[in-house]
PDB file of C-alpha atoms in Angstrom:
ATOM      1  CA  LEU A  25      55.716 101.883 -63.224  1.00 82.00           C
ATOM      2  CA  GLY A  26      57.261 100.516 -60.098  1.00 81.00           C
ATOM      3  CA  LYS A  27      60.145 103.018 -60.183  1.00 81.00           C
ATOM      4  CA  CYS A  28      58.103 105.948 -61.078  1.00 85.00           C
ATOM      5  CA  LEU A  29      55.998 106.096 -58.498  1.00 86.00           C
ATOM      6  CA  LEU A  30      57.913 105.231 -55.747  1.00 84.00           C
ATOM      7  CA  SER A  31      60.962 106.944 -56.024  1.00 85.00           C
ATOM      8  CA  PRO A  32      59.549 110.089 -56.195  1.00 87.00           C
ATOM      9  CA  ILE A  33      58.824 109.750 -52.908  1.00 85.00           C
ATOM     10  CA  VAL A  34      62.444 108.601 -51.680  1.00 85.00           C
ATOM     11  CA  LEU A  35      63.325 111.472 -53.338  1.00 88.00           C
ATOM     12  CA  ALA A  36      61.256 114.023 -51.825  1.00 86.00           C
ATOM     13  CA  ALA A  37      61.898 112.785 -48.381  1.00 85.00           C
ATOM     14  CA  TYR A  38      65.227 113.215 -48.523  1.00 87.00           C
ATOM     15  CA  ALA A  39      64.622 116.806 -50.170  1.00 87.00           C
ATOM     16  CA  TYR A  40      62.638 117.821 -46.861  1.00 86.00           C
ATOM     17  CA  ASN A  41      65.007 115.211 -44.259  1.00 86.00           C
ATOM     18  CA  ARG A  42      61.965 113.804 -42.951  1.00 84.00           C
ATOM     19  CA  SER A  43      60.339 110.879 -42.967  1.00 80.00           C
ATOM     20  CA  LEU A  44      57.861 109.184 -45.092  1.00 79.00           C
ATOM     21  CA  SER A  45      55.270 109.148 -41.953  1.00 77.00           C
ATOM     22  CA  GLU A  46      56.133 112.785 -41.516  1.00 77.00           C
ATOM     23  CA  LEU A  47      55.473 113.500 -45.554  1.00 77.00           C
ATOM     24  CA  GLY A  48      51.941 112.670 -45.306  1.00 69.00           C
ATOM     25  CA  PRO A  49      49.151 112.448 -43.128  1.00 68.00           C
ATOM     26  CA  GLY A  50      49.171 110.461 -40.191  1.00 65.00           C
ATOM     27  CA  GLY A  51      47.519 107.320 -38.796  1.00 55.00           C
ATOM     28  CA  ARG A  52      44.455 106.624 -36.697  1.00 56.00           C
ATOM     29  CA  ASN A  53      46.306 106.129 -33.724  1.00 55.00           C
ATOM     30  CA  GLU A  54      49.487 107.415 -32.745  1.00 56.00           C
ATOM     31  CA  ASN A  55      50.864 103.835 -33.502  1.00 62.00           C
ATOM     32  CA  GLU A  56      50.044 103.359 -36.786  1.00 68.00           C
ATOM     33  CA  PRO A  57      52.635 104.839 -39.759  1.00 72.00           C
ATOM     34  CA  GLY A  58      50.894 108.171 -42.120  1.00 74.00           C
ATOM     35  CA  VAL A  59      49.230 107.370 -44.508  1.00 81.00           C
ATOM     36  CA  LEU A  60      52.207 108.009 -47.668  1.00 82.00           C
ATOM     37  CA  CYS A  61      53.875 105.702 -45.280  1.00 82.00           C
ATOM     38  CA  GLN A  62      50.974 102.779 -45.683  1.00 84.00           C
ATOM     39  CA  LEU A  63      50.881 103.792 -49.306  1.00 85.00           C
ATOM     40  CA  PHE A  64      54.049 103.316 -49.827  1.00 86.00           C
ATOM     41  CA  ALA A  65      54.128  99.703 -48.078  1.00 86.00           C
ATOM     42  CA  PHE A  66      51.671  98.936 -50.897  1.00 88.00           C
ATOM     43  CA  LEU A  67      53.069  99.886 -53.861  1.00 88.00           C
ATOM     44  CA  MET A  68      56.035  97.926 -52.732  1.00 84.00           C
ATOM     45  CA  ALA A  69      54.409  94.887 -51.891  1.00 85.00           C
ATOM     46  CA  PHE A  70      52.416  94.986 -54.842  1.00 89.00           C
ATOM     47  CA  PHE A  71      55.682  95.385 -57.324  1.00 85.00           C
ATOM     48  CA  GLY A  72      57.152  92.749 -55.446  1.00 81.00           C
ATOM     49  CA  LEU A  73      54.285  90.428 -56.146  1.00 83.00           C
ATOM     50  CA  ALA A  74      52.667  91.418 -59.508  1.00 84.00           C
ATOM     51  CA  PRO A  75      55.876  91.067 -61.709  1.00 81.00           C
ATOM     52  CA  THR A  76      56.339  87.933 -60.509  1.00 81.00           C
ATOM     53  CA  LEU A  77      53.093  86.953 -61.337  1.00 84.00           C
ATOM     54  CA  LEU A  78      53.601  87.875 -64.978  1.00 81.00           C
ATOM     55  CA  LEU A  79      57.146  86.270 -65.163  1.00 80.00           C
ATOM     56  CA  LEU A  80      55.310  83.492 -64.033  1.00 84.00           C
ATOM     57  CA  ALA A  81      52.692  83.538 -66.885  1.00 84.00           C
ATOM     58  CA  MET A  82      55.818  84.001 -69.772  1.00 80.00           C
ATOM     59  CA  ALA A  83      57.673  81.136 -68.400  1.00 83.00           C
ATOM     60  CA  LEU A  84      54.724  79.054 -68.220  1.00 85.00           C
ATOM     61  CA  GLU A  85      53.970  80.711 -72.420  1.00 83.00           C
ATOM     62  CA  CYS A  86      57.902  79.477 -72.729  1.00 82.00           C
ATOM     63  CA  TRP A  87      57.287  76.245 -71.415  1.00 86.00           C
ATOM     64  CA  LEU A  88      54.563  75.665 -73.337  1.00 84.00           C
ATOM     65  CA  SER A  89      55.128  77.211 -76.681  1.00 83.00           C
ATOM     66  CA  LEU A  90      58.464  74.688 -76.747  1.00 82.00           C
ATOM     67  CA  GLY A  91      56.872  71.796 -74.378  1.00 80.00           C
ATOM     68  CA  HIS A  92      53.983  71.264 -75.972  1.00 83.00           C
ATOM     69  CA  PRO A  93      53.479  73.255 -79.085  1.00 83.00           C
ATOM     70  CA  TYR A  94      50.173  71.737 -80.350  1.00 85.00           C
ATOM     71  CA  PHE A  95      48.749  72.416 -76.898  1.00 83.00           C
ATOM     72  CA  TYR A  96      50.243  75.657 -77.364  1.00 80.00           C
ATOM     73  CA  ARG A  97      48.453  76.609 -80.983  1.00 84.00           C
ATOM     74  CA  ARG A  98      45.366  75.552 -80.224  1.00 82.00           C
ATOM     75  CA  HIS A  99      44.464  76.929 -76.666  1.00 78.00           C
ATOM     76  CA  LEU A 100      46.471  80.016 -76.167  1.00 78.00           C
ATOM     77  CA  THR A 101      45.330  83.144 -77.906  1.00 79.00           C
ATOM     78  CA  ARG A 102      46.039  86.691 -78.115  1.00 82.00           C
ATOM     79  CA  ARG A 103      42.900  88.127 -76.604  1.00 83.00           C
ATOM     80  CA  LEU A 104      43.836  85.360 -73.377  1.00 81.00           C
ATOM     81  CA  GLY A 105      47.649  86.878 -73.265  1.00 79.00           C
ATOM     82  CA  ALA A 106      45.662  90.465 -73.495  1.00 82.00           C
ATOM     83  CA  THR A 107      43.748  89.648 -70.634  1.00 85.00           C
ATOM     84  CA  LEU A 108      46.288  87.906 -68.476  1.00 82.00           C
ATOM     85  CA  GLY A 109      48.044  90.957 -67.103  1.00 82.00           C
ATOM     86  CA  PRO A 110      45.260  93.115 -65.925  1.00 87.00           C
ATOM     87  CA  ALA A 111      43.494  90.353 -64.394  1.00 87.00           C
ATOM     88  CA  ALA A 112      47.099  89.409 -62.543  1.00 86.00           C
ATOM     89  CA  ALA A 113      47.576  92.965 -61.672  1.00 87.00           C
ATOM     90  CA  GLY A 114      44.077  93.045 -59.995  1.00 89.00           C
ATOM     91  CA  LEU A 115      44.379  90.331 -57.973  1.00 88.00           C
ATOM     92  CA  CYS A 116      47.969  91.311 -56.802  1.00 88.00           C
ATOM     93  CA  ALA A 117      46.258  94.505 -55.456  1.00 90.00           C
ATOM     94  CA  LEU A 118      43.563  93.357 -53.916  1.00 90.00           C
ATOM     95  CA  PHE A 119      45.653  90.346 -51.948  1.00 88.00           C
ATOM     96  CA  CYS A 120      48.382  93.119 -51.048  1.00 86.00           C
ATOM     97  CA  ALA A 121      45.596  95.862 -50.139  1.00 86.00           C
ATOM     98  CA  LEU A 122      45.351  93.502 -46.809  1.00 84.00           C
ATOM     99  CA  PRO A 123      47.164  94.949 -44.534  1.00 83.00           C
ATOM    100  CA  LEU A 124      45.073  98.381 -45.018  1.00 80.00           C
ATOM    101  CA  LEU A 125      42.482  96.457 -44.300  1.00 80.00           C
ATOM    102  CA  GLY A 126      43.843  95.140 -40.565  1.00 76.00           C
ATOM    103  CA  PHE A 127      45.133  91.424 -41.648  1.00 79.00           C
ATOM    104  CA  GLY A 128      49.259  92.903 -41.906  1.00 76.00           C
ATOM    105  CA  VAL A 129      50.938  96.078 -40.302  1.00 78.00           C
ATOM    106  CA  PRO A 130      52.826  97.953 -42.765  1.00 80.00           C
ATOM    107  CA  MET A 131      55.950  99.537 -41.129  1.00 79.00           C
ATOM    108  CA  GLN A 132      58.588 102.390 -41.575  1.00 81.00           C
ATOM    109  CA  TYR A 133      62.049 101.430 -41.980  1.00 79.00           C
ATOM    110  CA  CYS A 134      64.889 102.972 -40.678  1.00 79.00           C
ATOM    111  CA  PRO A 135      65.612 105.601 -42.071  1.00 77.00           C
ATOM    112  CA  GLY A 136      62.491 106.417 -42.589  1.00 78.00           C
ATOM    113  CA  THR A 137      62.594 106.017 -46.314  1.00 81.00           C
ATOM    114  CA  TRP A 138      61.198 102.422 -46.562  1.00 83.00           C
ATOM    115  CA  CYS A 139      57.673 101.723 -45.732  1.00 83.00           C
ATOM    116  CA  PHE A 140      57.020  97.466 -45.802  1.00 81.00           C
ATOM    117  CA  ILE A 141      54.939  95.366 -44.184  1.00 81.00           C
ATOM    118  CA  ARG A 142      56.166  94.469 -40.581  1.00 79.00           C
ATOM    119  CA  MET A 143      58.134  90.887 -40.655  1.00 76.00           C
ATOM    120  CA  ALA A 144      58.552  89.866 -37.069  1.00 70.00           C
ATOM    121  CA  GLY A 145      57.041  90.632 -34.007  1.00 67.00           C
ATOM    122  CA  GLY A 146      53.330  91.075 -33.243  1.00 65.00           C
ATOM    123  CA  GLY A 147      50.431  88.508 -33.374  1.00 66.00           C
ATOM    124  CA  PRO A 148      49.718  85.439 -35.399  1.00 65.00           C
ATOM    125  CA  ARG A 149      47.069  88.913 -37.266  1.00 67.00           C
ATOM    126  CA  GLN A 150      50.365  90.777 -37.746  1.00 70.00           C
ATOM    127  CA  LEU A 151      52.300  87.900 -39.531  1.00 74.00           C
ATOM    128  CA  GLY A 152      49.737  85.926 -41.273  1.00 79.00           C
ATOM    129  CA  PHE A 153      50.133  88.532 -43.975  1.00 81.00           C
ATOM    130  CA  PRO A 154      53.716  88.026 -44.841  1.00 82.00           C
ATOM    131  CA  VAL A 155      54.229  84.444 -43.675  1.00 83.00           C
ATOM    132  CA  LEU A 156      51.356  83.946 -46.470  1.00 86.00           C
ATOM    133  CA  TYR A 157      53.215  86.641 -48.832  1.00 85.00           C
ATOM    134  CA  ALA A 158      56.596  84.512 -48.504  1.00 84.00           C
ATOM    135  CA  SER A 159      55.170  81.298 -49.285  1.00 87.00           C
ATOM    136  CA  LEU A 160      53.292  83.020 -52.445  1.00 88.00           C
ATOM    137  CA  MET A 161      56.637  84.231 -53.757  1.00 85.00           C
ATOM    138  CA  GLY A 162      58.552  81.238 -52.626  1.00 86.00           C
ATOM    139  CA  LEU A 163      55.811  78.992 -54.890  1.00 90.00           C
ATOM    140  CA  LEU A 164      56.120  81.614 -57.410  1.00 87.00           C
ATOM    141  CA  VAL A 165      59.713  81.322 -57.499  1.00 86.00           C
ATOM    142  CA  LEU A 166      59.549  77.540 -57.653  1.00 89.00           C
ATOM    143  CA  ALA A 167      57.608  77.690 -60.633  1.00 90.00           C
ATOM    144  CA  ILE A 168      59.305  80.145 -62.503  1.00 85.00           C
ATOM    145  CA  GLY A 169      62.080  78.132 -61.754  1.00 84.00           C
ATOM    146  CA  ALA A 170      60.975  74.358 -62.539  1.00 88.00           C
ATOM    147  CA  CYS A 171      59.308  76.100 -66.222  1.00 86.00           C
ATOM    148  CA  ASN A 172      62.588  78.436 -67.512  1.00 82.00           C
ATOM    149  CA  VAL A 173      64.569  74.450 -67.115  1.00 83.00           C
ATOM    150  CA  SER A 174      62.319  72.563 -68.218  1.00 84.00           C
ATOM    151  CA  SER A 175      62.295  75.721 -71.451  1.00 81.00           C
ATOM    152  CA  MET A 176      66.247  75.281 -71.270  1.00 77.00           C
ATOM    153  CA  ARG A 177      66.771  71.160 -71.636  1.00 81.00           C
ATOM    154  CA  HIS A 178      63.723  71.716 -74.531  1.00 79.00           C
ATOM    155  CA  LEU A 179      66.207  74.709 -76.387  1.00 74.00           C
ATOM    156  CA  TYR A 180      69.537  72.508 -75.362  1.00 73.00           C
ATOM    157  CA  SER A 181      67.663  69.571 -77.273  1.00 76.00           C
ATOM    158  CA  MET A 182      67.330  71.701 -80.179  1.00 71.00           C
ATOM    159  CA  ALA A 183      70.747  72.757 -80.026  1.00 65.00           C
ATOM    160  CA  ARG A 184      72.516  69.314 -80.126  1.00 70.00           C
ATOM    161  CA  ARG A 185      69.403  68.694 -83.271  1.00 69.00           C
ATOM    162  CA  GLN A 186      70.979  71.811 -85.556  1.00 62.00           C
ATOM    163  CA  PRO A 187      73.349  70.261 -88.563  1.00 60.00           C
ATOM    164  CA  HIS A 188      76.557  71.662 -88.914  1.00 55.00           C
ATOM    165  CA  ARG A 189      77.304  73.732 -91.520  1.00 54.00           C
ATOM    166  CA  GLY A 190      80.054  75.030 -93.120  1.00 53.00           C
ATOM    167  CA  PRO A 191      83.477  72.819 -94.033  1.00 49.00           C
ATOM    168  CA  PRO A 192      84.832  70.581 -90.988  1.00 44.00           C
ATOM    169  CA  ALA A 193      87.512  72.946 -89.237  1.00 40.00           C
ATOM    170  CA  ALA A 194      84.462  75.831 -89.068  1.00 41.00           C
ATOM    171  CA  ALA A 195      81.900  73.138 -88.011  1.00 39.00           C
ATOM    172  CA  THR A 196      79.830  74.894 -85.665  1.00 45.00           C
ATOM    173  CA  PRO A 197      76.535  74.340 -84.510  1.00 45.00           C
ATOM    174  CA  HIS A 198      73.374  77.188 -84.815  1.00 52.00           C
ATOM    175  CA  MET A 199      73.789  78.791 -81.922  1.00 58.00           C
ATOM    176  CA  GLU A 200      70.486  80.768 -82.024  1.00 62.00           C
ATOM    177  CA  GLU A 201      69.204  77.637 -79.398  1.00 61.00           C
ATOM    178  CA  LEU A 202      71.970  78.265 -77.171  1.00 66.00           C
ATOM    179  CA  ASP A 203      71.677  82.114 -77.172  1.00 68.00           C
ATOM    180  CA  HIS A 204      68.765  81.679 -75.283  1.00 69.00           C
ATOM    181  CA  LEU A 205      68.827  79.371 -73.231  1.00 68.00           C
ATOM    182  CA  ILE A 206      71.958  81.258 -71.731  1.00 73.00           C
ATOM    183  CA  LEU A 207      69.692  84.485 -71.284  1.00 74.00           C
ATOM    184  CA  LEU A 208      67.173  82.289 -69.874  1.00 71.00           C
ATOM    185  CA  GLY A 209      69.596  80.849 -66.828  1.00 75.00           C
ATOM    186  CA  LEU A 210      71.446  83.725 -66.294  1.00 78.00           C
ATOM    187  CA  MET A 211      67.840  85.651 -65.621  1.00 77.00           C
ATOM    188  CA  THR A 212      66.173  82.465 -63.349  1.00 77.00           C
ATOM    189  CA  VAL A 213      69.463  82.426 -61.639  1.00 82.00           C
ATOM    190  CA  LEU A 214      69.406  86.449 -60.587  1.00 82.00           C
ATOM    191  CA  PHE A 215      65.079  86.194 -60.126  1.00 78.00           C
ATOM    192  CA  THR A 216      65.796  83.744 -58.030  1.00 81.00           C
ATOM    193  CA  ILE A 217      69.082  84.985 -56.036  1.00 85.00           C
ATOM    194  CA  CYS A 218      66.672  88.339 -55.557  1.00 83.00           C
ATOM    195  CA  SER A 219      63.354  87.046 -54.088  1.00 82.00           C
ATOM    196  CA  LEU A 220      65.152  84.383 -51.534  1.00 85.00           C
ATOM    197  CA  PRO A 221      66.178  86.836 -49.119  1.00 85.00           C
ATOM    198  CA  LEU A 222      62.998  88.319 -48.008  1.00 82.00           C
ATOM    199  CA  ILE A 223      60.987  84.823 -48.566  1.00 83.00           C
ATOM    200  CA  ILE A 224      64.079  84.075 -46.057  1.00 84.00           C
ATOM    201  CA  ARG A 225      62.993  86.715 -44.092  1.00 82.00           C
ATOM    202  CA  ALA A 226      59.555  86.285 -43.660  1.00 81.00           C
ATOM    203  CA  TYR A 227      59.850  83.098 -42.186  1.00 81.00           C
ATOM    204  CA  MET A 228      63.077  84.112 -39.421  1.00 80.00           C
ATOM    205  CA  GLY A 229      60.617  87.273 -38.007  1.00 75.00           C
ATOM    206  CA  ALA A 230      57.554  84.769 -37.662  1.00 72.00           C
ATOM    207  CA  PHE A 231      58.779  81.806 -36.501  1.00 74.00           C
ATOM    208  CA  ALA A 232      61.878  82.374 -34.783  1.00 70.00           C
ATOM    209  CA  ALA A 233      60.760  85.988 -33.516  1.00 68.00           C
ATOM    210  CA  ASP A 234      64.151  87.613 -35.020  1.00 66.00           C
ATOM    211  CA  PHE A 235      63.678  91.295 -34.900  1.00 71.00           C
ATOM    212  CA  ASN A 236      66.455  92.399 -37.375  1.00 73.00           C
ATOM    213  CA  GLU A 237      65.330  95.675 -39.027  1.00 75.00           C
ATOM    214  CA  ASN A 238      69.116  95.713 -40.849  1.00 78.00           C
ATOM    215  CA  ALA A 239      68.630  92.287 -42.320  1.00 78.00           C
ATOM    216  CA  ASP A 240      64.949  93.138 -43.322  1.00 78.00           C
ATOM    217  CA  LEU A 241      66.050  95.769 -45.249  1.00 81.00           C
ATOM    218  CA  SER A 242      69.099  94.252 -47.091  1.00 82.00           C
ATOM    219  CA  ALA A 243      65.852  91.518 -48.088  1.00 82.00           C
ATOM    220  CA  LEU A 244      63.722  94.496 -49.822  1.00 80.00           C
ATOM    221  CA  ARG A 245      66.950  95.762 -51.260  1.00 82.00           C
ATOM    222  CA  PHE A 246      67.558  92.707 -52.866  1.00 83.00           C
ATOM    223  CA  LEU A 247      63.985  92.661 -53.929  1.00 79.00           C
ATOM    224  CA  SER A 248      64.412  96.136 -55.567  1.00 79.00           C
ATOM    225  CA  VAL A 249      68.067  94.790 -57.158  1.00 80.00           C
ATOM    226  CA  ASN A 250      66.244  92.314 -59.264  1.00 75.00           C
ATOM    227  CA  SER A 251      63.716  94.601 -61.443  1.00 73.00           C
ATOM    228  CA  ILE A 252      66.976  97.374 -61.411  1.00 78.00           C
ATOM    229  CA  VAL A 253      69.167  94.860 -63.371  1.00 80.00           C
ATOM    230  CA  ASP A 254      67.435  92.271 -65.087  1.00 73.00           C
ATOM    231  CA  PRO A 255      66.756  94.492 -67.499  1.00 76.00           C
ATOM    232  CA  TRP A 256      70.262  95.657 -67.762  1.00 80.00           C
ATOM    233  CA  VAL A 257      71.526  91.826 -68.032  1.00 76.00           C
ATOM    234  CA  PHE A 258      68.995  91.145 -71.863  1.00 74.00           C
ATOM    235  CA  ILE A 259      69.383  94.302 -72.994  1.00 78.00           C
ATOM    236  CA  ILE A 260      73.601  93.140 -73.015  1.00 76.00           C
ATOM    237  CA  PHE A 261      72.902  89.419 -73.335  1.00 72.00           C
ATOM    238  CA  ARG A 262      71.313  91.060 -76.437  1.00 68.00           C
ATOM    239  CA  THR A 263      74.592  92.626 -78.160  1.00 69.00           C
ATOM    240  CA  SER A 264      76.407  91.444 -80.656  1.00 69.00           C
ATOM    241  CA  VAL A 265      79.767  92.220 -79.221  1.00 69.00           C
ATOM    242  CA  PHE A 266      78.937  90.161 -75.382  1.00 70.00           C
ATOM    243  CA  ARG A 267      76.946  86.850 -77.987  1.00 69.00           C
ATOM    244  CA  MET A 268      79.947  87.384 -80.076  1.00 75.00           C
ATOM    245  CA  PHE A 269      82.386  86.601 -77.059  1.00 73.00           C
ATOM    246  CA  VAL A 270      79.870  83.817 -75.439  1.00 69.00           C
ATOM    247  CA  ARG A 271      79.812  81.540 -78.759  1.00 70.00           C
ATOM    248  CA  ARG A 272      83.831  81.767 -78.939  1.00 75.00           C
ATOM    249  CA  VAL A 273      84.201  80.170 -75.316  1.00 73.00           C
ATOM    250  CA  CYS A 274      81.558  78.024 -76.563  1.00 67.00           C
ATOM    251  CA  ARG A 275      83.435  77.250 -79.316  1.00 72.00           C
ATOM    252  CA  ARG A 276      86.383  76.424 -77.517  1.00 74.00           C
ATOM    253  CA  LEU A 277      84.670  74.359 -74.655  1.00 68.00           C
ATOM    254  CA  ASN A 278      83.363  72.476 -77.789  1.00 65.00           C
TER     255      ASN A 278
END
């Protein structure tokens, strides 16, 4: 949904060779970016935070189902799962709308096809939101990492407990848990690497007064790469050829 809403705006800016502020109606004053740029900044912030919150919900669900199955069976219902998505999206939308109300400043980045929250320069009112946004992202990343590491530990224990099958020469442990473990590990590392640059840049801009537009743009690109690469990691890893390759490597290591 984020790609479908944001990509046409960028393509239109390139097609007309104009910046986002020039494409849409102007702001309330000369120093304020246009309405389209403000909308772009809101969508960027929202689609950076909302999927992270949903990833945390999925990581918690995985951790509870593996580590606390009785609690999971009793308290986690389909109704709770159905209401969790809209509730998370609503909270993220309210939080990311704060710059539109004056707490935080949307900013257009070079070459004029990106807009995000200004992460350096300005007073506490302008820099309070990016610090709060980065702190929330950091807490979510830590929580997701902790849940996934715990889930990986449970999966590894399950794989170790599986009985050997077949003759001794060809005996191998049950690999289903190991497949999930490797996939979970890859996605956790990828998600952490793509999220950390934005968190670091927000703190550097607020506390070290480091205004570097190129570094901020690189951090935004890292954040966008996660949503592009993550599904491909999942798709490629779930193919039978790749899983066969991983299993052969594991057998040789064993």
